[in-house]
């Protein structure tokens, strides 16, 4: 398939609707239908099951889509690599990251990198761990800073930091003056945590399971700052990174549970060829993290 073929097919496969795909691709619906018909004739099988105007990828289509998606990502990386080679002082890095890293890690990392490679630009996006991991796998982002390490196959990983975790409690909570606390002591607590799909929620669930604790969840949020604010308001307790700032009224008590650490790392597609700007930033991030760990 040529680059244009990859674009229309993957768009149609992801939307599974000819009308919606034609609108996004700015082409007439009959034209897109004819293109699909010619493609299916060429490969010798139907790639979609028809359900009125709705399409659904079948077994053949899913296999074909995975190859087309990877090919599209490779072509995009190739175009970027050629652009970087033509002008190595330029380039774009598409970086995704968790919301909580936007207040400290990402600005410091990009700032230090730009002092050495000032003409490289960045496109930034934020979201839940599952969402930005999917962006990397689908070629919508070059790199992502996530925690914990994703279990999805096909990803590269470099550890950037290991953050100890603490129990965030209101200042008047019964354990606020303790030097350490274990989750098994908190069976009567109301917990405030991230929504499912976020990295800190996965860590919370795993720690509670290890402690054989069935937590009573009072609030869920998509932002750690909001979580900490709810703790400060006396509405519950939460697991928070011990080294990140918290609002007044929150006390961080170190967790004594095994594995109470948040590993923060950089991920990328192991099957895609990185553009020069992406490779340079990835190498810089590794050295930057190593220098911080040895201080």
mmCIF file of C-alpha atoms in Angstrom:
data_model
loop_
_atom_site.group_PDB
_atom_site.id
_atom_site.type_symbol
_atom_site.label_atom_id
_atom_site.label_comp_id
_atom_site.label_asym_id
_atom_site.label_seq_id
_atom_site.Cartn_x
_atom_site.Cartn_y
_atom_site.Cartn_z
ATOM 1 C CA UNK A 1 0.000 0.000 0.000
ATOM 2 C CA UNK A 2 1.113 3.573 -0.701
ATOM 3 C CA UNK A 3 1.076 6.222 1.997
ATOM 4 C CA UNK A 4 -2.314 7.581 0.874
ATOM 5 C CA UNK A 5 -3.795 4.068 0.917
ATOM 6 C CA UNK A 6 -2.518 3.520 4.452
ATOM 7 C CA UNK A 7 -4.131 6.742 5.593
ATOM 8 C CA UNK A 8 -7.629 6.075 4.263
ATOM 9 C CA UNK A 9 -7.654 2.389 5.244
ATOM 10 C CA UNK A 10 -6.471 2.916 8.822
ATOM 11 C CA UNK A 11 -8.914 5.804 9.241
ATOM 12 C CA UNK A 12 -11.787 3.623 8.011
ATOM 13 C CA UNK A 13 -10.661 0.716 10.207
ATOM 14 C CA UNK A 14 -10.562 2.921 13.302
ATOM 15 C CA UNK A 15 -13.925 4.630 12.695
ATOM 16 C CA UNK A 16 -15.708 1.611 11.151
ATOM 17 C CA UNK A 17 -18.079 3.993 9.385
ATOM 18 C CA UNK A 18 -17.791 5.026 5.732
ATOM 19 C CA UNK A 19 -19.611 8.333 6.190
ATOM 20 C CA UNK A 20 -17.511 9.425 9.176
ATOM 21 C CA UNK A 21 -14.261 8.289 7.541
ATOM 22 C CA UNK A 22 -15.094 10.087 4.285
ATOM 23 C CA UNK A 23 -15.778 13.301 6.204
ATOM 24 C CA UNK A 24 -12.494 13.072 8.089
ATOM 25 C CA UNK A 25 -10.576 12.315 4.874
ATOM 26 C CA UNK A 26 -12.379 15.081 2.949
ATOM 27 C CA UNK A 27 -13.487 12.780 0.152
ATOM 28 C CA UNK A 28 -16.804 11.633 -1.285
ATOM 29 C CA UNK A 29 -18.369 8.577 0.358
ATOM 30 C CA UNK A 30 -18.779 6.669 -2.963
ATOM 31 C CA UNK A 31 -15.085 7.250 -3.716
ATOM 32 C CA UNK A 32 -14.064 5.741 -0.406
ATOM 33 C CA UNK A 33 -16.400 2.772 -0.928
ATOM 34 C CA UNK A 34 -14.886 2.120 -4.365
ATOM 35 C CA UNK A 35 -11.356 2.289 -2.928
ATOM 36 C CA UNK A 36 -12.292 -0.256 -0.293
ATOM 37 C CA UNK A 37 -13.823 -2.516 -2.921
ATOM 38 C CA UNK A 38 -10.670 -2.399 -5.060
ATOM 39 C CA UNK A 39 -8.500 -3.167 -2.020
ATOM 40 C CA UNK A 40 -10.623 -6.166 -1.003
ATOM 41 C CA UNK A 41 -10.539 -7.419 -4.591
ATOM 42 C CA UNK A 42 -6.767 -7.115 -4.602
ATOM 43 C CA UNK A 43 -6.225 -9.029 -1.322
ATOM 44 C CA UNK A 44 -8.881 -11.589 -2.239
ATOM 45 C CA UNK A 45 -11.025 -11.403 0.908
ATOM 46 C CA UNK A 46 -13.504 -9.072 2.584
ATOM 47 C CA UNK A 47 -11.853 -7.054 5.351
ATOM 48 C CA UNK A 48 -15.058 -5.777 6.937
ATOM 49 C CA UNK A 49 -18.405 -7.277 7.832
ATOM 50 C CA UNK A 50 -21.222 -5.012 6.589
ATOM 51 C CA UNK A 51 -24.004 -4.056 8.968
ATOM 52 C CA UNK A 52 -25.960 -1.439 7.014
ATOM 53 C CA UNK A 53 -23.863 1.718 6.934
ATOM 54 C CA UNK A 54 -21.792 0.353 9.788
ATOM 55 C CA UNK A 55 -18.628 -1.659 9.154
ATOM 56 C CA UNK A 56 -16.862 -4.012 11.523
ATOM 57 C CA UNK A 57 -13.350 -5.323 10.985
ATOM 58 C CA UNK A 58 -13.410 -9.087 10.595
ATOM 59 C CA UNK A 59 -10.572 -11.515 11.310
ATOM 60 C CA UNK A 60 -8.845 -10.724 8.001
ATOM 61 C CA UNK A 61 -9.339 -6.997 8.482
ATOM 62 C CA UNK A 62 -7.850 -6.961 11.960
ATOM 63 C CA UNK A 63 -4.689 -8.673 10.727
ATOM 64 C CA UNK A 64 -4.440 -6.327 7.765
ATOM 65 C CA UNK A 65 -5.058 -3.268 9.979
ATOM 66 C CA UNK A 66 -2.227 -4.130 12.373
ATOM 67 C CA UNK A 67 0.232 -4.322 9.477
ATOM 68 C CA UNK A 68 -1.136 -1.138 7.904
ATOM 69 C CA UNK A 69 -0.932 0.742 11.215
ATOM 70 C CA UNK A 70 2.715 -0.217 11.700
ATOM 71 C CA UNK A 71 3.516 0.635 8.085
ATOM 72 C CA UNK A 72 1.919 4.066 8.477
ATOM 73 C CA UNK A 73 3.971 4.735 11.616
ATOM 74 C CA UNK A 74 7.144 3.653 9.783
ATOM 75 C CA UNK A 75 6.405 5.960 6.843
ATOM 76 C CA UNK A 76 5.763 8.881 9.189
ATOM 77 C CA UNK A 77 9.024 8.164 11.009
ATOM 78 C CA UNK A 78 10.821 7.912 7.668
ATOM 79 C CA UNK A 79 9.503 11.278 6.526
ATOM 80 C CA UNK A 80 10.608 12.820 9.814
ATOM 81 C CA UNK A 81 14.038 11.175 9.580
ATOM 82 C CA UNK A 82 14.551 12.608 6.080
ATOM 83 C CA UNK A 83 13.523 16.056 7.319
ATOM 84 C CA UNK A 84 15.941 15.771 10.236
ATOM 85 C CA UNK A 85 18.745 14.659 7.941
ATOM 86 C CA UNK A 86 18.107 17.614 5.623
ATOM 87 C CA UNK A 87 18.302 19.995 8.574
ATOM 88 C CA UNK A 88 19.648 18.264 11.691
ATOM 89 C CA UNK A 89 19.223 21.395 13.795
ATOM 90 C CA UNK A 90 15.453 21.037 13.499
ATOM 91 C CA UNK A 91 12.921 18.359 14.329
ATOM 92 C CA UNK A 92 9.773 17.668 16.319
ATOM 93 C CA UNK A 93 9.325 15.363 19.316
ATOM 94 C CA UNK A 94 5.746 14.291 20.077
ATOM 95 C CA UNK A 95 5.825 13.719 23.827
ATOM 96 C CA UNK A 96 2.897 12.433 25.901
ATOM 97 C CA UNK A 97 2.920 12.307 29.692
ATOM 98 C CA UNK A 98 0.814 11.917 32.815
ATOM 99 C CA UNK A 99 -0.754 15.111 34.148
ATOM 100 C CA UNK A 100 1.239 14.958 37.372
ATOM 101 C CA UNK A 101 4.550 15.187 35.517
ATOM 102 C CA UNK A 102 3.561 18.449 33.848
ATOM 103 C CA UNK A 103 4.326 20.526 36.934
ATOM 104 C CA UNK A 104 7.938 19.435 37.437
ATOM 105 C CA UNK A 105 9.570 16.619 35.439
ATOM 106 C CA UNK A 106 8.548 17.535 31.896
ATOM 107 C CA UNK A 107 9.404 21.274 32.147
ATOM 108 C CA UNK A 108 12.808 20.534 33.718
ATOM 109 C CA UNK A 109 13.664 17.781 31.256
ATOM 110 C CA UNK A 110 12.664 19.768 28.163
ATOM 111 C CA UNK A 111 14.298 22.920 29.520
ATOM 112 C CA UNK A 112 17.639 21.191 30.064
ATOM 113 C CA UNK A 113 17.415 19.527 26.633
ATOM 114 C CA UNK A 114 16.527 22.740 24.799
ATOM 115 C CA UNK A 115 19.609 24.450 26.203
ATOM 116 C CA UNK A 116 21.631 21.949 24.144
ATOM 117 C CA UNK A 117 19.253 21.484 21.169
ATOM 118 C CA UNK A 118 17.276 24.695 21.036
ATOM 119 C CA UNK A 119 15.775 24.312 17.547
ATOM 120 C CA UNK A 120 14.011 21.018 18.233
ATOM 121 C CA UNK A 121 10.299 21.586 18.799
ATOM 122 C CA UNK A 122 7.877 19.616 20.983
ATOM 123 C CA UNK A 123 4.244 18.649 20.625
ATOM 124 C CA UNK A 124 2.893 17.862 24.090
ATOM 125 C CA UNK A 125 -0.159 15.866 25.132
ATOM 126 C CA UNK A 126 -1.410 14.621 28.491
ATOM 127 C CA UNK A 127 -3.687 11.839 29.601
ATOM 128 C CA UNK A 128 -4.148 8.623 31.538
ATOM 129 C CA UNK A 129 -1.418 5.971 31.434
ATOM 130 C CA UNK A 130 -3.482 3.610 29.276
ATOM 131 C CA UNK A 131 -4.381 6.407 26.844
ATOM 132 C CA UNK A 132 -0.870 7.711 26.252
ATOM 133 C CA UNK A 133 0.547 4.187 26.017
ATOM 134 C CA UNK A 134 -1.956 3.559 23.232
ATOM 135 C CA UNK A 135 -0.808 6.779 21.524
ATOM 136 C CA UNK A 136 2.753 5.462 21.428
ATOM 137 C CA UNK A 137 1.726 2.038 20.137
ATOM 138 C CA UNK A 138 -0.455 3.576 17.421
ATOM 139 C CA UNK A 139 2.207 6.063 16.299
ATOM 140 C CA UNK A 140 0.370 9.181 17.513
ATOM 141 C CA UNK A 141 3.194 9.968 19.974
ATOM 142 C CA UNK A 142 6.917 9.324 19.678
ATOM 143 C CA UNK A 143 7.608 9.029 23.397
ATOM 144 C CA UNK A 144 5.670 9.042 26.654
ATOM 145 C CA UNK A 145 6.552 9.468 30.313
ATOM 146 C CA UNK A 146 4.441 7.043 32.325
ATOM 147 C CA UNK A 147 4.179 5.206 35.611
ATOM 148 C CA UNK A 148 4.131 2.340 36.343
ATOM 149 C CA UNK A 149 5.829 0.425 33.531
ATOM 150 C CA UNK A 150 3.173 -0.701 31.002
ATOM 151 C CA UNK A 151 2.704 -4.416 30.421
ATOM 152 C CA UNK A 152 1.851 -4.009 26.716
ATOM 153 C CA UNK A 153 4.203 -5.830 24.312
ATOM 154 C CA UNK A 154 6.104 -3.865 21.681
ATOM 155 C CA UNK A 155 7.342 -1.074 23.947
ATOM 156 C CA UNK A 156 10.826 0.105 24.847
ATOM 157 C CA UNK A 157 11.387 1.394 28.400
ATOM 158 C CA UNK A 158 13.986 3.494 30.219
ATOM 159 C CA UNK A 159 13.706 4.123 33.958
ATOM 160 C CA UNK A 160 13.800 7.847 34.779
ATOM 161 C CA UNK A 161 13.017 7.890 38.522
ATOM 162 C CA UNK A 162 11.910 5.798 41.471
ATOM 163 C CA UNK A 163 9.574 7.717 43.752
ATOM 164 C CA UNK A 164 8.761 6.437 47.249
ATOM 165 C CA UNK A 165 5.056 6.533 48.049
ATOM 166 C CA UNK A 166 3.376 7.899 51.132
ATOM 167 C CA UNK A 167 -0.078 7.982 52.643
ATOM 168 C CA UNK A 168 -1.505 11.492 52.341
ATOM 169 C CA UNK A 169 -3.743 12.286 55.307
ATOM 170 C CA UNK A 170 -5.396 15.413 56.753
ATOM 171 C CA UNK A 171 -3.280 17.126 59.389
ATOM 172 C CA UNK A 172 -5.621 16.000 62.209
ATOM 173 C CA UNK A 173 -5.747 12.330 61.124
ATOM 174 C CA UNK A 174 -4.877 9.686 63.733
ATOM 175 C CA UNK A 175 -1.725 8.556 61.825
ATOM 176 C CA UNK A 176 -0.486 12.054 60.894
ATOM 177 C CA UNK A 177 2.299 11.964 63.480
ATOM 178 C CA UNK A 178 3.529 8.466 62.652
ATOM 179 C CA UNK A 179 6.953 7.755 61.131
ATOM 180 C CA UNK A 180 5.475 5.001 58.977
ATOM 181 C CA UNK A 181 2.145 3.311 58.282
ATOM 182 C CA UNK A 182 0.982 0.146 56.526
ATOM 183 C CA UNK A 183 -2.145 -0.107 54.402
ATOM 184 C CA UNK A 184 -3.421 -3.052 56.431
ATOM 185 C CA UNK A 185 -3.955 -0.594 59.325
ATOM 186 C CA UNK A 186 -6.435 1.479 57.300
ATOM 187 C CA UNK A 187 -9.404 -0.829 56.857
ATOM 188 C CA UNK A 188 -11.770 1.852 58.207
ATOM 189 C CA UNK A 189 -10.483 4.692 56.008
ATOM 190 C CA UNK A 190 -12.201 6.496 53.153
ATOM 191 C CA UNK A 191 -9.802 6.548 50.190
ATOM 192 C CA UNK A 192 -9.451 9.147 47.460
ATOM 193 C CA UNK A 193 -7.786 7.824 44.345
ATOM 194 C CA UNK A 194 -7.346 8.227 40.620
ATOM 195 C CA UNK A 195 -9.881 6.892 38.147
ATOM 196 C CA UNK A 196 -9.330 3.465 36.524
ATOM 197 C CA UNK A 197 -6.888 3.663 33.621
ATOM 198 C CA UNK A 198 -4.474 6.000 35.408
ATOM 199 C CA UNK A 199 -1.053 4.817 36.552
ATOM 200 C CA UNK A 200 -1.501 5.736 40.202
ATOM 201 C CA UNK A 201 -4.806 3.825 40.257
ATOM 202 C CA UNK A 202 -3.045 0.674 39.059
ATOM 203 C CA UNK A 203 -0.397 1.121 41.777
ATOM 204 C CA UNK A 204 -3.105 1.738 44.401
ATOM 205 C CA UNK A 205 -5.029 -1.388 43.380
ATOM 206 C CA UNK A 206 -1.890 -3.550 43.420
ATOM 207 C CA UNK A 207 -0.781 -2.297 46.861
ATOM 208 C CA UNK A 208 -4.249 -2.829 48.329
ATOM 209 C CA UNK A 209 -4.399 -6.355 46.895
ATOM 210 C CA UNK A 210 -0.988 -7.179 48.370
ATOM 211 C CA UNK A 211 -2.145 -5.849 51.764
ATOM 212 C CA UNK A 212 -5.401 -7.846 51.474
ATOM 213 C CA UNK A 213 -7.260 -4.570 51.910
ATOM 214 C CA UNK A 214 -10.634 -3.928 50.311
ATOM 215 C CA UNK A 215 -10.555 -0.120 50.241
ATOM 216 C CA UNK A 216 -13.648 2.006 50.645
ATOM 217 C CA UNK A 217 -13.295 4.520 47.827
ATOM 218 C CA UNK A 218 -14.999 7.833 48.544
ATOM 219 C CA UNK A 219 -13.815 9.854 45.530
ATOM 220 C CA UNK A 220 -12.093 9.228 42.196
ATOM 221 C CA UNK A 221 -10.367 11.912 40.136
ATOM 222 C CA UNK A 222 -8.367 12.278 36.930
ATOM 223 C CA UNK A 223 -5.839 14.632 38.545
ATOM 224 C CA UNK A 224 -3.439 14.097 41.460
ATOM 225 C CA UNK A 225 -3.668 17.767 42.467
ATOM 226 C CA UNK A 226 -7.419 17.355 42.939
ATOM 227 C CA UNK A 227 -6.846 14.147 44.894
ATOM 228 C CA UNK A 228 -4.468 15.962 47.266
ATOM 229 C CA UNK A 229 -6.924 18.863 47.576
ATOM 230 C CA UNK A 230 -9.708 16.506 48.631
ATOM 231 C CA UNK A 231 -7.386 15.037 51.268
ATOM 232 C CA UNK A 232 -6.602 18.554 52.531
ATOM 233 C CA UNK A 233 -10.341 19.170 52.848
ATOM 234 C CA UNK A 234 -10.575 16.196 55.236
ATOM 235 C CA UNK A 235 -12.573 14.003 52.859
ATOM 236 C CA UNK A 236 -10.322 10.959 53.002
ATOM 237 C CA UNK A 237 -6.780 9.641 52.615
ATOM 238 C CA UNK A 238 -4.768 8.785 49.524
ATOM 239 C CA UNK A 239 -1.531 7.235 48.265
ATOM 240 C CA UNK A 240 0.676 9.995 46.862
ATOM 241 C CA UNK A 241 4.295 10.344 45.661
ATOM 242 C CA UNK A 242 6.330 11.324 48.711
ATOM 243 C CA UNK A 243 8.641 13.717 46.828
ATOM 244 C CA UNK A 244 5.997 15.865 45.130
ATOM 245 C CA UNK A 245 4.516 19.022 46.707
ATOM 246 C CA UNK A 246 1.133 18.807 48.432
ATOM 247 C CA UNK A 247 -1.260 21.577 49.484
ATOM 248 C CA UNK A 248 -1.381 22.925 53.053
ATOM 249 C CA UNK A 249 -3.305 20.641 55.356
ATOM 250 C CA UNK A 250 -1.904 17.398 53.923
ATOM 251 C CA UNK A 251 0.626 15.323 55.855
ATOM 252 C CA UNK A 252 2.619 12.626 54.032
ATOM 253 C CA UNK A 253 3.299 9.526 56.129
ATOM 254 C CA UNK A 254 5.795 7.065 54.533
ATOM 255 C CA UNK A 255 4.287 3.719 53.544
ATOM 256 C CA UNK A 256 5.920 0.645 55.032
ATOM 257 C CA UNK A 257 4.392 -1.773 52.505
ATOM 258 C CA UNK A 258 6.722 -3.702 50.212
ATOM 259 C CA UNK A 259 6.734 -2.233 46.721
ATOM 260 C CA UNK A 260 5.488 1.195 47.821
ATOM 261 C CA UNK A 261 7.467 2.870 45.036
ATOM 262 C CA UNK A 262 6.380 4.518 41.799
ATOM 263 C CA UNK A 263 8.703 3.797 38.871
ATOM 264 C CA UNK A 264 8.627 6.582 36.293
ATOM 265 C CA UNK A 265 9.937 5.804 32.841
ATOM 266 C CA UNK A 266 10.106 6.767 29.190
ATOM 267 C CA UNK A 267 8.400 4.486 26.640
ATOM 268 C CA UNK A 268 8.500 4.260 22.843
ATOM 269 C CA UNK A 269 7.445 1.851 20.108
ATOM 270 C CA UNK A 270 10.044 -0.905 19.786
ATOM 271 C CA UNK A 271 8.993 -1.534 16.171
ATOM 272 C CA UNK A 272 9.204 2.061 14.856
ATOM 273 C CA UNK A 273 12.390 3.732 13.617
ATOM 274 C CA UNK A 274 12.815 6.966 15.618
ATOM 275 C CA UNK A 275 13.520 10.274 13.899
ATOM 276 C CA UNK A 276 16.833 11.883 14.766
ATOM 277 C CA UNK A 277 15.227 14.467 17.065
ATOM 278 C CA UNK A 278 13.359 11.721 18.948
ATOM 279 C CA UNK A 279 16.487 9.590 19.306
ATOM 280 C CA UNK A 280 18.497 12.561 20.599
ATOM 281 C CA UNK A 281 15.858 13.447 23.187
ATOM 282 C CA UNK A 282 15.533 9.813 24.286
ATOM 283 C CA UNK A 283 19.295 9.513 24.773
ATOM 284 C CA UNK A 284 19.386 12.845 26.607
ATOM 285 C CA UNK A 285 16.546 11.802 28.940
ATOM 286 C CA UNK A 286 18.438 8.646 29.889
ATOM 287 C CA UNK A 287 21.600 10.586 30.754
ATOM 288 C CA UNK A 288 19.575 13.292 32.518
ATOM 289 C CA UNK A 289 17.868 10.690 34.714
ATOM 290 C CA UNK A 290 21.148 8.881 35.456
ATOM 291 C CA UNK A 291 22.763 12.152 36.580
ATOM 292 C CA UNK A 292 19.852 12.923 38.904
ATOM 293 C CA UNK A 293 19.946 9.436 40.469
ATOM 294 C CA UNK A 294 23.672 9.713 41.273
ATOM 295 C CA UNK A 295 23.459 13.097 42.996
#
